[in-house]
XYZ file of N, CA, C and O in Angstrom:
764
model
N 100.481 70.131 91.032
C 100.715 71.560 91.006
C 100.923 72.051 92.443
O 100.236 71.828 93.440
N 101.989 72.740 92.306
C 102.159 73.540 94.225
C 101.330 74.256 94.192
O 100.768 74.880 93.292
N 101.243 74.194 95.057
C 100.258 75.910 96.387
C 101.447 76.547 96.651
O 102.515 76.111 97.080
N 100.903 78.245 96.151
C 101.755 79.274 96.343
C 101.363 79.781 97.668
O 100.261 79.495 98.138
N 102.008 80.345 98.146
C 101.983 80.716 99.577
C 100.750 81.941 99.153
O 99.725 82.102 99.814
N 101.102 82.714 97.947
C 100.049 83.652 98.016
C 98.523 83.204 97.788
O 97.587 83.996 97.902
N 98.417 82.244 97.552
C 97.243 81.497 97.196
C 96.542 81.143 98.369
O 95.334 81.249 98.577
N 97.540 80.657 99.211
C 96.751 80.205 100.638
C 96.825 81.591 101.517
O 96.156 81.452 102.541
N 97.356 82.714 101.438
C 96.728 83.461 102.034
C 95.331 84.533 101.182
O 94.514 85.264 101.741
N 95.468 84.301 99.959
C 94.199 84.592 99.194
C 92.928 83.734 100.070
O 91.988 84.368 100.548
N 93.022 82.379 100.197
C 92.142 81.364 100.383
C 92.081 81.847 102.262
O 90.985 81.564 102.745
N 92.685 82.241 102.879
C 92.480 82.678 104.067
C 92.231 83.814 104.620
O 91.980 83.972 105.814
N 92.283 84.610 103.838
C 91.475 86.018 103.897
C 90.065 86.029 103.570
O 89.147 86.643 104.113
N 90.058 84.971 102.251
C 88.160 85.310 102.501
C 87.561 84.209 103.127
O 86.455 83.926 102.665
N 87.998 83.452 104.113
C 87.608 82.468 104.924
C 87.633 83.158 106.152
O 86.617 83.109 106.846
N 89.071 84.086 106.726
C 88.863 84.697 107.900
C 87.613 86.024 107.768
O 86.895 86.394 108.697
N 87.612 86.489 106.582
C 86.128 87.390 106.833
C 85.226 86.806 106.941
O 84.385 87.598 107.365
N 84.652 85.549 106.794
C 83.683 85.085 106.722
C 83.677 84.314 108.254
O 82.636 84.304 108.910
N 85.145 83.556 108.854
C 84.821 83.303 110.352
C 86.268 83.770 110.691
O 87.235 83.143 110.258
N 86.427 85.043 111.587
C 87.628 85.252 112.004
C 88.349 84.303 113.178
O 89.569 84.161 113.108
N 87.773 83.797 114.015
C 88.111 82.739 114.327
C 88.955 81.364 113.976
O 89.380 80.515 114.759
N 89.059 81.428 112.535
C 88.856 79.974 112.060
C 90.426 79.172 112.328
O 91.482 79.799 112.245
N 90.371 77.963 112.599
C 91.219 77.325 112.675
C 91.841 77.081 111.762
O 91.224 77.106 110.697
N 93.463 76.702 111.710
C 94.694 75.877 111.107
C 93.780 75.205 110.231
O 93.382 75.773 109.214
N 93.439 74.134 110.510
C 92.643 73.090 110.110
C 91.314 73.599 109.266
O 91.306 73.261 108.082
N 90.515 74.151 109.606
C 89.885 75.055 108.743
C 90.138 76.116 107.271
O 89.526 76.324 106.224
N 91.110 76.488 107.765
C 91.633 77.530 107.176
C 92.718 77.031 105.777
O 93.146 77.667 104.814
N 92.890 75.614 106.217
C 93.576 74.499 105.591
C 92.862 73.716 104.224
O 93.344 73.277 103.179
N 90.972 73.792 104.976
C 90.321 73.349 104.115
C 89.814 74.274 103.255
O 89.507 73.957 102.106
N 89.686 75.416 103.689
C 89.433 76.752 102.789
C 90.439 76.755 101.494
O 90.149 76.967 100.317
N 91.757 76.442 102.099
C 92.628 76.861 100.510
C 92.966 75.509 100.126
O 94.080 75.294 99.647
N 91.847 74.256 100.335
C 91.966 73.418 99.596
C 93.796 72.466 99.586
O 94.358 71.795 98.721
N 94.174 72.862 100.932
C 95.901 71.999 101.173
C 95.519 71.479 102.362
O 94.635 71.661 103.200
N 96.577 70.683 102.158
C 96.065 69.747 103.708
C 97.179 70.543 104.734
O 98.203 71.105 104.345
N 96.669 70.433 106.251
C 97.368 70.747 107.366
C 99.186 70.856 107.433
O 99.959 71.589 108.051
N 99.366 69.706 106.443
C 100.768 69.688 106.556
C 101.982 70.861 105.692
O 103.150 71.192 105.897
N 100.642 71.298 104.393
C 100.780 71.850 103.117
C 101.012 73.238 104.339
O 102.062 73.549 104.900
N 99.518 73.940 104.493
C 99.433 74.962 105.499
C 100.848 75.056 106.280
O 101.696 75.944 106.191
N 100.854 74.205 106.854
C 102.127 74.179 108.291
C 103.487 74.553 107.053
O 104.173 75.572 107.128
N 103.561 74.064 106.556
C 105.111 74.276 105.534
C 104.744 76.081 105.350
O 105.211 76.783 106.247
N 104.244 76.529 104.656
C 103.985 77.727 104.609
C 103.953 78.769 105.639
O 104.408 79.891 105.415
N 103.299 78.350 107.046
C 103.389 78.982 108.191
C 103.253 78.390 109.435
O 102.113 78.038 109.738
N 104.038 78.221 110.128
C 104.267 77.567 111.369
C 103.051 77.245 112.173
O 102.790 76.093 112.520
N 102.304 78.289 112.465
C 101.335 78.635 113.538
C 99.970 79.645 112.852
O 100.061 80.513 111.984
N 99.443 79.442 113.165
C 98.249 80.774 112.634
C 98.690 82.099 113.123
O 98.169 83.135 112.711
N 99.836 82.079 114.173
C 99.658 83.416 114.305
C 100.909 83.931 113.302
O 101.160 85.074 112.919
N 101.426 82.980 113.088
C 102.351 83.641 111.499
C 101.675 84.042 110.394
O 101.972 84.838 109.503
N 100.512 83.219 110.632
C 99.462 83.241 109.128
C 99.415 84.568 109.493
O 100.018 85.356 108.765
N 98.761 85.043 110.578
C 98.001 86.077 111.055
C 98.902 87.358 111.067
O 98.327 88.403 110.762
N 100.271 87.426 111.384
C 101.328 88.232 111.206
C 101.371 88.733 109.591
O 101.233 89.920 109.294
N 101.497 88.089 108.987
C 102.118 87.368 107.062
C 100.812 88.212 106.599
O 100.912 88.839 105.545
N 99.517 88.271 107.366
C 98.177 89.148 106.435
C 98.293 90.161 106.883
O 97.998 91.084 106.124
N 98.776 90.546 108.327
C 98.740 92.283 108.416
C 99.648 92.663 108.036
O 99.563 93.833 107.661
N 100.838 92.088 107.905
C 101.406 92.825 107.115
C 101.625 93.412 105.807
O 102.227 94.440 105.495
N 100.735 92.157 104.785
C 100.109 92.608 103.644
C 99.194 93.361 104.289
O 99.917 94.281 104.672
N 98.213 93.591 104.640
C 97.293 94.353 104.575
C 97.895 96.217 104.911
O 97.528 97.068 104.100
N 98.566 96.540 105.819
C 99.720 96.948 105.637
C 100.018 97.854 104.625
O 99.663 98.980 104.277
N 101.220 96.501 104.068
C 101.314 97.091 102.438
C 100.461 97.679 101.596
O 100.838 98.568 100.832
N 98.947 97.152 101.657
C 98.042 97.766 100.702
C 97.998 98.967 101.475
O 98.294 99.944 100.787
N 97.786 99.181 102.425
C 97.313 101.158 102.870
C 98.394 101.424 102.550
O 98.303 102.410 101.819
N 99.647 101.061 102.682
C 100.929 101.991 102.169
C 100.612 102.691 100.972
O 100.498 103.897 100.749
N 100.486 101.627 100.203
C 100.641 101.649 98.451
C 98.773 102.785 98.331
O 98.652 103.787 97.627
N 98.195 102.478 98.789
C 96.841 103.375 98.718
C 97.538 105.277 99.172
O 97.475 106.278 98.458
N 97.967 105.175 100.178
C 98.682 106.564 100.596
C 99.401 106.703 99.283
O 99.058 107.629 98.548
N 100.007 106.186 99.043
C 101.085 106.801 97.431
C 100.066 106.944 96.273
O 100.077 107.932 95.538
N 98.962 105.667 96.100
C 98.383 106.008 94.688
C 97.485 107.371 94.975
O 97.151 107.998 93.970
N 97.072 107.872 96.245
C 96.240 108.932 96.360
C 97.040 110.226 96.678
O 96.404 111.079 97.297
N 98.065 110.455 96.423
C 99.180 111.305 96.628
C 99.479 112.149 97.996
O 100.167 113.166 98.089
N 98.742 111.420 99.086
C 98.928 111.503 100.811
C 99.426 112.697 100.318
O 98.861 113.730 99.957
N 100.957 112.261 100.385
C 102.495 113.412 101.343
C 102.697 114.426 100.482
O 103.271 115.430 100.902
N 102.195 114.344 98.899
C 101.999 115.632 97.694
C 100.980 116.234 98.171
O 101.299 117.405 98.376
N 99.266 115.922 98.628
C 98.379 116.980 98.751
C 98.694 117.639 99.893
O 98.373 118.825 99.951
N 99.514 116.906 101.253
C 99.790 117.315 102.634
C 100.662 118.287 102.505
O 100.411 119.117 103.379
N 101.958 118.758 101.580
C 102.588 119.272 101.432
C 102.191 120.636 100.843
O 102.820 121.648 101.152
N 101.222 120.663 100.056
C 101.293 121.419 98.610
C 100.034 122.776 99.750
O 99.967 123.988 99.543
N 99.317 122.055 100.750
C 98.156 122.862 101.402
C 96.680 123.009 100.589
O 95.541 123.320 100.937
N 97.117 122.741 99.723
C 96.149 123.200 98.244
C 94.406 122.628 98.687
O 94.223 121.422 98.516
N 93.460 123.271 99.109
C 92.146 122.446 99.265
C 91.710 121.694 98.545
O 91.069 120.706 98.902
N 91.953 121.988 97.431
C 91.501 121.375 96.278
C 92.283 120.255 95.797
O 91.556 119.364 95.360
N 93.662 119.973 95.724
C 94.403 118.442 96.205
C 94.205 117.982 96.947
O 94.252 116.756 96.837
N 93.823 118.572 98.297
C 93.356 117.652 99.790
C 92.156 117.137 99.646
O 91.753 116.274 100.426
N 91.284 117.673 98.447
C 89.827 117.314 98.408
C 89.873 115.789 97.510
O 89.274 114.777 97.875
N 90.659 115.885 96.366
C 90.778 114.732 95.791
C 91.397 113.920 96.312
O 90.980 112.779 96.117
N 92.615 114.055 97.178
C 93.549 112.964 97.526
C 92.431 112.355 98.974
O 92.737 111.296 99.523
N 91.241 113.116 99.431
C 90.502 112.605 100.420
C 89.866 111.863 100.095
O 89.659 110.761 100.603
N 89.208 112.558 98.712
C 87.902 111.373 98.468
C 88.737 109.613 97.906
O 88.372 108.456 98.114
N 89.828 110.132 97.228
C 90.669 108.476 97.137
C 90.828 107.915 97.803
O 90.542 106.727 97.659
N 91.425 108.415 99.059
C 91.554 108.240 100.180
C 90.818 107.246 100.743
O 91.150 106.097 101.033
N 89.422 108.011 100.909
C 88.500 107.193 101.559
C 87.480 106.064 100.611
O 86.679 105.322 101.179
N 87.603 106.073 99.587
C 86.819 105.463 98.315
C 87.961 104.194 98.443
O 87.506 103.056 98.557
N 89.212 104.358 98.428
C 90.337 103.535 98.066
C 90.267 102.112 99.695
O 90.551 100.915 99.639
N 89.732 103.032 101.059
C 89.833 102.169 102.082
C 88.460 101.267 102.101
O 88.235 100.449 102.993
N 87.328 101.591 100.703
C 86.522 100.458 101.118
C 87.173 99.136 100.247
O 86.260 98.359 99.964
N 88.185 98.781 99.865
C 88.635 97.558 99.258
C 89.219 97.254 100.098
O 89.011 96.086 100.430
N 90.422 98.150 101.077
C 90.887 97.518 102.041
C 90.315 96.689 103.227
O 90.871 95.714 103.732
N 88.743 97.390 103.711
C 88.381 97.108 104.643
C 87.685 95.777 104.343
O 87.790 94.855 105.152
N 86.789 95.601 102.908
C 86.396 94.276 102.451
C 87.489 93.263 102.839
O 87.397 92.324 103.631
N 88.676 93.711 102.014
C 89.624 92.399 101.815
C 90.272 92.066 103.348
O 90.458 90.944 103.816
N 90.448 92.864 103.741
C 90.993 92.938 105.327
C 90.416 92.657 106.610
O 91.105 92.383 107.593
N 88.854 92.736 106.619
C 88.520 93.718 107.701
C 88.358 92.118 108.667
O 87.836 92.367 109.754
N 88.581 91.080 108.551
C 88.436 90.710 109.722
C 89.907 91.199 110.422
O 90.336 90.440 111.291
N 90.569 92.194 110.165
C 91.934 92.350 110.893
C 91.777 93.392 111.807
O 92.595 93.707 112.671
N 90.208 94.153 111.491
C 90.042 95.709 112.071
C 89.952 95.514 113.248
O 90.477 96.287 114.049
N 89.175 94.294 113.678
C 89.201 94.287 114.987
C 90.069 93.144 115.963
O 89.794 92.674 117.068
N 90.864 92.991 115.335
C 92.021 91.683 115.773
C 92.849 92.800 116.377
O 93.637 93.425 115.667
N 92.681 93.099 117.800
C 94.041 93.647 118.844
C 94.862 92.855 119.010
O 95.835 93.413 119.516
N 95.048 91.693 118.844
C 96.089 90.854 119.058
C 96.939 90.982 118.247
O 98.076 90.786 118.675
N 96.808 91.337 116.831
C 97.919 91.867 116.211
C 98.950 92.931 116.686
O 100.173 93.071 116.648
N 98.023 93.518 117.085
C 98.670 95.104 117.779
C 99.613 95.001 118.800
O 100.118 96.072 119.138
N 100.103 93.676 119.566
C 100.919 93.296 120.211
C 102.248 93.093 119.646
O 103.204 93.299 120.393
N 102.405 92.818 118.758
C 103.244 92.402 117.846
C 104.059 93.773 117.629
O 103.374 94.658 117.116
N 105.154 94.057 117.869
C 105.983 95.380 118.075
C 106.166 95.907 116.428
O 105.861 97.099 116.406
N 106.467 95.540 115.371
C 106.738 95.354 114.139
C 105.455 96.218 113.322
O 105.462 97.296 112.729
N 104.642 95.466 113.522
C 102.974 95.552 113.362
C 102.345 97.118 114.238
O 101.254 97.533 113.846
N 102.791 97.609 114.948
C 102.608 98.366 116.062
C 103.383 100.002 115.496
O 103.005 101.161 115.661
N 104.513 99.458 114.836
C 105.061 100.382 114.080
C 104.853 100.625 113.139
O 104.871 101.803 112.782
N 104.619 99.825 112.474
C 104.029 100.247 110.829
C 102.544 100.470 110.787
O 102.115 101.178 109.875
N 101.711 99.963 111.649
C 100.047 100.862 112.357
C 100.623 102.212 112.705
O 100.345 102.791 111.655
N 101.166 103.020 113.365
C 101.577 103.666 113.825
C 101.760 105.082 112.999
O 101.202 106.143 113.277
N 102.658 104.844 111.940
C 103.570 105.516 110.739
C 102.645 105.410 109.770
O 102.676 106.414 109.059
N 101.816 104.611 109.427
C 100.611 104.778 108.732
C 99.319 105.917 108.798
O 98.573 106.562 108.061
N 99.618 105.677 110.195
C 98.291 106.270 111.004
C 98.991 108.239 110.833
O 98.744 109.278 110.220
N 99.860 107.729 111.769
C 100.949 109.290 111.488
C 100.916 110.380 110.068
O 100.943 111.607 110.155
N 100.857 109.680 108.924
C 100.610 110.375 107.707
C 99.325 110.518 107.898
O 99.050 111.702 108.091
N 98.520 109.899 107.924
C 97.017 110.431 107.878
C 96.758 111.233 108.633
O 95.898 112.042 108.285
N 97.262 111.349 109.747
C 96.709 112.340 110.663
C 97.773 113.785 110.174
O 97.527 114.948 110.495
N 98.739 113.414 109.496
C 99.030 114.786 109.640
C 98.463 114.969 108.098
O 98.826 116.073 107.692
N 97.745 114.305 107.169
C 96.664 114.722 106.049
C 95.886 115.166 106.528
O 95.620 116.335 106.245
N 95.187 114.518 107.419
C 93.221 115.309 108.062
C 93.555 116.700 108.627
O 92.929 117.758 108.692
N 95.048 116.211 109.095
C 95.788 118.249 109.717
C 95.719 119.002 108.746
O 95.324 120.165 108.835
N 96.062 118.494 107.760
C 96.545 119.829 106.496
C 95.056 119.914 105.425
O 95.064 120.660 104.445
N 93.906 119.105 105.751
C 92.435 118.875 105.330
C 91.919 120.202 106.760
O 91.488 121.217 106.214
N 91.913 120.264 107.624
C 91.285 120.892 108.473
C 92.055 122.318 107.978
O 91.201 123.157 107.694
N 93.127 122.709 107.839
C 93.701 123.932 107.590
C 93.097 124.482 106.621
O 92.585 125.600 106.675
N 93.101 123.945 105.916
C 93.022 124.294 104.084
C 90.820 124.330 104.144
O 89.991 124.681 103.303
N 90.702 123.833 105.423
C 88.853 124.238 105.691
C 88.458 122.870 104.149
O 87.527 122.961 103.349
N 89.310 121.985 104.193
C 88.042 121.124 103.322
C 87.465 119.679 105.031
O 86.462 118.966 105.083
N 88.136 119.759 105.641
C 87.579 119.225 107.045
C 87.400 120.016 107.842
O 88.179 120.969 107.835
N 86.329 119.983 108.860
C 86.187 120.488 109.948
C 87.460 120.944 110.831
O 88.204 120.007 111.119
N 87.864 122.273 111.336
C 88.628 122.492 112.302
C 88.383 122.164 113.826
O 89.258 122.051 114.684
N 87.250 122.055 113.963
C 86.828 121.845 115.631
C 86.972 120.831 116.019
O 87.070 120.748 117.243
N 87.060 119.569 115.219
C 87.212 118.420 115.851
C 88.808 118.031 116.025
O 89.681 118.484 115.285
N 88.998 117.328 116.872
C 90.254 116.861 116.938
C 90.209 115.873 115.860
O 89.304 115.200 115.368
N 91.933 116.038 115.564
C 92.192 115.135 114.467
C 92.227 113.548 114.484
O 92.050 112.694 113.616
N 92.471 113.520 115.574
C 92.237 111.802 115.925
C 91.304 111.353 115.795
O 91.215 110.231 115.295
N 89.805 112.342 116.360
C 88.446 111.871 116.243
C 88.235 111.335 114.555
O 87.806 110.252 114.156
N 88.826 112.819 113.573
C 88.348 112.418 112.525
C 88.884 110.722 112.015
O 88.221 109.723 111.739
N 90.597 111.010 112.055
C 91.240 109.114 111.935
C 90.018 108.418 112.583
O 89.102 108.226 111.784
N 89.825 108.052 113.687
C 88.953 107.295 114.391
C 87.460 107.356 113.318
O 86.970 106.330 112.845
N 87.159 108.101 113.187
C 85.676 107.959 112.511
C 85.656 107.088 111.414
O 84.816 106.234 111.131
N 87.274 107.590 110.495
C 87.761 107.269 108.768
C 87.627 105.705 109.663
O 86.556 105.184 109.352
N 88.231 105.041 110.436
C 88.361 103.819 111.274
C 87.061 103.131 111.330
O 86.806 102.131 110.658
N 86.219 103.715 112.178
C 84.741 102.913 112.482
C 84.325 102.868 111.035
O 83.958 101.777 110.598
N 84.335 103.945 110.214
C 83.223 103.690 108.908
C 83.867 102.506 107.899
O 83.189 101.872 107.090
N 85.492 102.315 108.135
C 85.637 101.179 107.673
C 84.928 99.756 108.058
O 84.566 98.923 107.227
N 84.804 99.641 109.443
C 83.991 98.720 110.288
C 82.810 98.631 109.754
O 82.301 97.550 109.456
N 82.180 99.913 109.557
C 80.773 99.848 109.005
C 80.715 99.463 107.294
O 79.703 99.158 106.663
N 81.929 99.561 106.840
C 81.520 99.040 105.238
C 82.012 97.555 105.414
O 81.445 96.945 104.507
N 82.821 96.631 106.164
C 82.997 95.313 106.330
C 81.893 94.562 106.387
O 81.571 93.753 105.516
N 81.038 94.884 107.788
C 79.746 94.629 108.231
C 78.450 94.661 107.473
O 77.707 93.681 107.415
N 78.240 95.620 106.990
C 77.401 96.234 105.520
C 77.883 95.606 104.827
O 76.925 94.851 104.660
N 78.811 95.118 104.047
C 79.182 94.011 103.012
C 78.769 92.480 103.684
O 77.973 91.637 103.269
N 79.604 92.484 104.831
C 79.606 90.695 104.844
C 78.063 90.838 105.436
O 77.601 89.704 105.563
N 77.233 91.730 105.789
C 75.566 90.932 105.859
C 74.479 91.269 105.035
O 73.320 91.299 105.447
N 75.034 91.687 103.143
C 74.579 92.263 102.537
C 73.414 93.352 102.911
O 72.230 93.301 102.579
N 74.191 94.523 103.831
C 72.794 95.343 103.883
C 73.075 96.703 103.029
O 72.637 97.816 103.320
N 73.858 96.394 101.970
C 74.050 97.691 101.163
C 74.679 97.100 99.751
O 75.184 95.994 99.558
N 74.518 98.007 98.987
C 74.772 97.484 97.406
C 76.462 97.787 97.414
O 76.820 98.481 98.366
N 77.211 97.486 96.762
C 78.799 97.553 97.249
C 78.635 98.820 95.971
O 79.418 99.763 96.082
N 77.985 98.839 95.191
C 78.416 100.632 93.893
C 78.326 101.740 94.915
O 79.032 102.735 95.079
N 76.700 101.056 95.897
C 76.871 102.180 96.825
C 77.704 102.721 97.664
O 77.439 103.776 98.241
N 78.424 102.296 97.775
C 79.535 102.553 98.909
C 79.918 103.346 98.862
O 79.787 104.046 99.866
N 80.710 103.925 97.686
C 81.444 104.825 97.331
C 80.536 106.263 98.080
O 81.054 107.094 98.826
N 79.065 106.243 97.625
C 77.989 107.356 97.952
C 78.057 107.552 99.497
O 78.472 108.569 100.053
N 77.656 106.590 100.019
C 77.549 106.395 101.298
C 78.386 107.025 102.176
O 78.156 107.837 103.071
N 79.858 106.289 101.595
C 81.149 106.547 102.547
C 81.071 107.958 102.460
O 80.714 108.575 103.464
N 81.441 108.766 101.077
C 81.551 110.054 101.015
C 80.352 110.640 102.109
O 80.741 111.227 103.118
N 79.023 110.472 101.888
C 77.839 111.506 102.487
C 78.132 111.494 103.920
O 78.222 112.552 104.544
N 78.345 109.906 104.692
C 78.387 110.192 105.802
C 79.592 110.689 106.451
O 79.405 111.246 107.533
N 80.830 110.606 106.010
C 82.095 111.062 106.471
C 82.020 112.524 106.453
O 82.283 113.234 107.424
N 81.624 112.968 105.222
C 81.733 114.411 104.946
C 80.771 115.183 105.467
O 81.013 116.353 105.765
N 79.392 114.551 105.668
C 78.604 115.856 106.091
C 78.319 115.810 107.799
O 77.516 116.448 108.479
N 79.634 114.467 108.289
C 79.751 114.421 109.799
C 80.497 115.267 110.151
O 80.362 115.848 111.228
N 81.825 115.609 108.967
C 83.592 115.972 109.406
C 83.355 117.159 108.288
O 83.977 118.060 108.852
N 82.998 117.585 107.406
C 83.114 118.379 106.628
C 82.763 119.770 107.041
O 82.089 119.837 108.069
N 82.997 120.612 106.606
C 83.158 122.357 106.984
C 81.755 122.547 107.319
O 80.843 122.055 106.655
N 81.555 123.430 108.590
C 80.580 123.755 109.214
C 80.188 124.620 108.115
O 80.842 125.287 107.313
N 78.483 124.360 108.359
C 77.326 125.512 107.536
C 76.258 125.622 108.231
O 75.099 125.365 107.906
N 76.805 126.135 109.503
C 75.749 127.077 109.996
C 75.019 126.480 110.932
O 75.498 125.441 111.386
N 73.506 127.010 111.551
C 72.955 125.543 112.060
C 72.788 126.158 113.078
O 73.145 127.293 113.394
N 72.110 125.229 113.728
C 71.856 125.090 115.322
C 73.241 125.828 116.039
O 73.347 125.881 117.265
């Protein structure tokens, strides 16, 4: 039976979360093909490594469309920005599981291709958290980058929290929402 190419990057995604580091040869024994099998499929690891961000990628694309991004950004509506947020952010703890040894791989980010489509990704969201801060279901005072950046680290923090079991994964969903929202969410008062 062949090895599908998607198979060995199935088999190397949950080997690179578990050692992002890992070698050709490693990464070879993870999806169960030998070195030569691997090499036919991708030249170098850093093709491997190209070939997953760019799936990974694809999945935030396709997450922006199933949560209707550029419809709630458009429409102003708080109450679309409120749902298309919480998907939003409920939808990036699968990405960050399946992905996240990529969150902190800058070496991708070299890659001009990769750099653009990070970029144009990032670009819709920020002009969502824009049209979330207008519409008062996010904080106005913060800059909008801070908030991207935060949506960013708390992905970090649900990778980490998963791969060293220090949280129940149902919880997540709770978690992500309480701490995003009552960090970034509409001022009430206070100090």
């Amino acid at each position: 039976m062949a090895v599908r190419r998607d198979q060995i990057m199935k088999a190397a995604i949950h080997h690179l979360n578990e050692n992002p580091l890992a070698s050709m040869a490693q990464l070879a024994e993870a999806a169960g093909v030998s070195r030569a099998t691997l090499h036919r499929h991708f030249s170098s690891r850093e093709e491997l490594m190209l070939a997953l961000a760019h799936r990974a990628h694809d999945r935030r694309e396709r997450l922006q469309e199933q949560c209707g991004l550029a419809a709630a950004t458009a429409s102003q509506n708080p109450k679309a920005l409120a749902e298309a947020l919480d998907a939003l952010i409920v939808g990036m703890i699968e990405i960050a599981d399946e992905y996240g040894f990529g969150l902190t791989d800058y070496t991708l980010m070299i890659e001009p291709e990769l750099r653009r489509r990070a970029e144009e990704l990032e670009a819709r969201e920020l002009e969502f958290y824009a049209a979330a801060q207008r519409a008062g279901v996010l904080r106005a005072d913060l800059p909008v980058r801070w908030v991207s950046n935060t949506v960013y680290g708390l992905m970090a923090t649900v990778r980490e929290s998963l791969r060293h079991g220090d949280v129940a994964r149902r919880d997540l969903p709770r978690l992500l929402r309480a701490t995003f929202l009552e960090g970034a969410g509409p001022e009430r008062g206070g100090s």
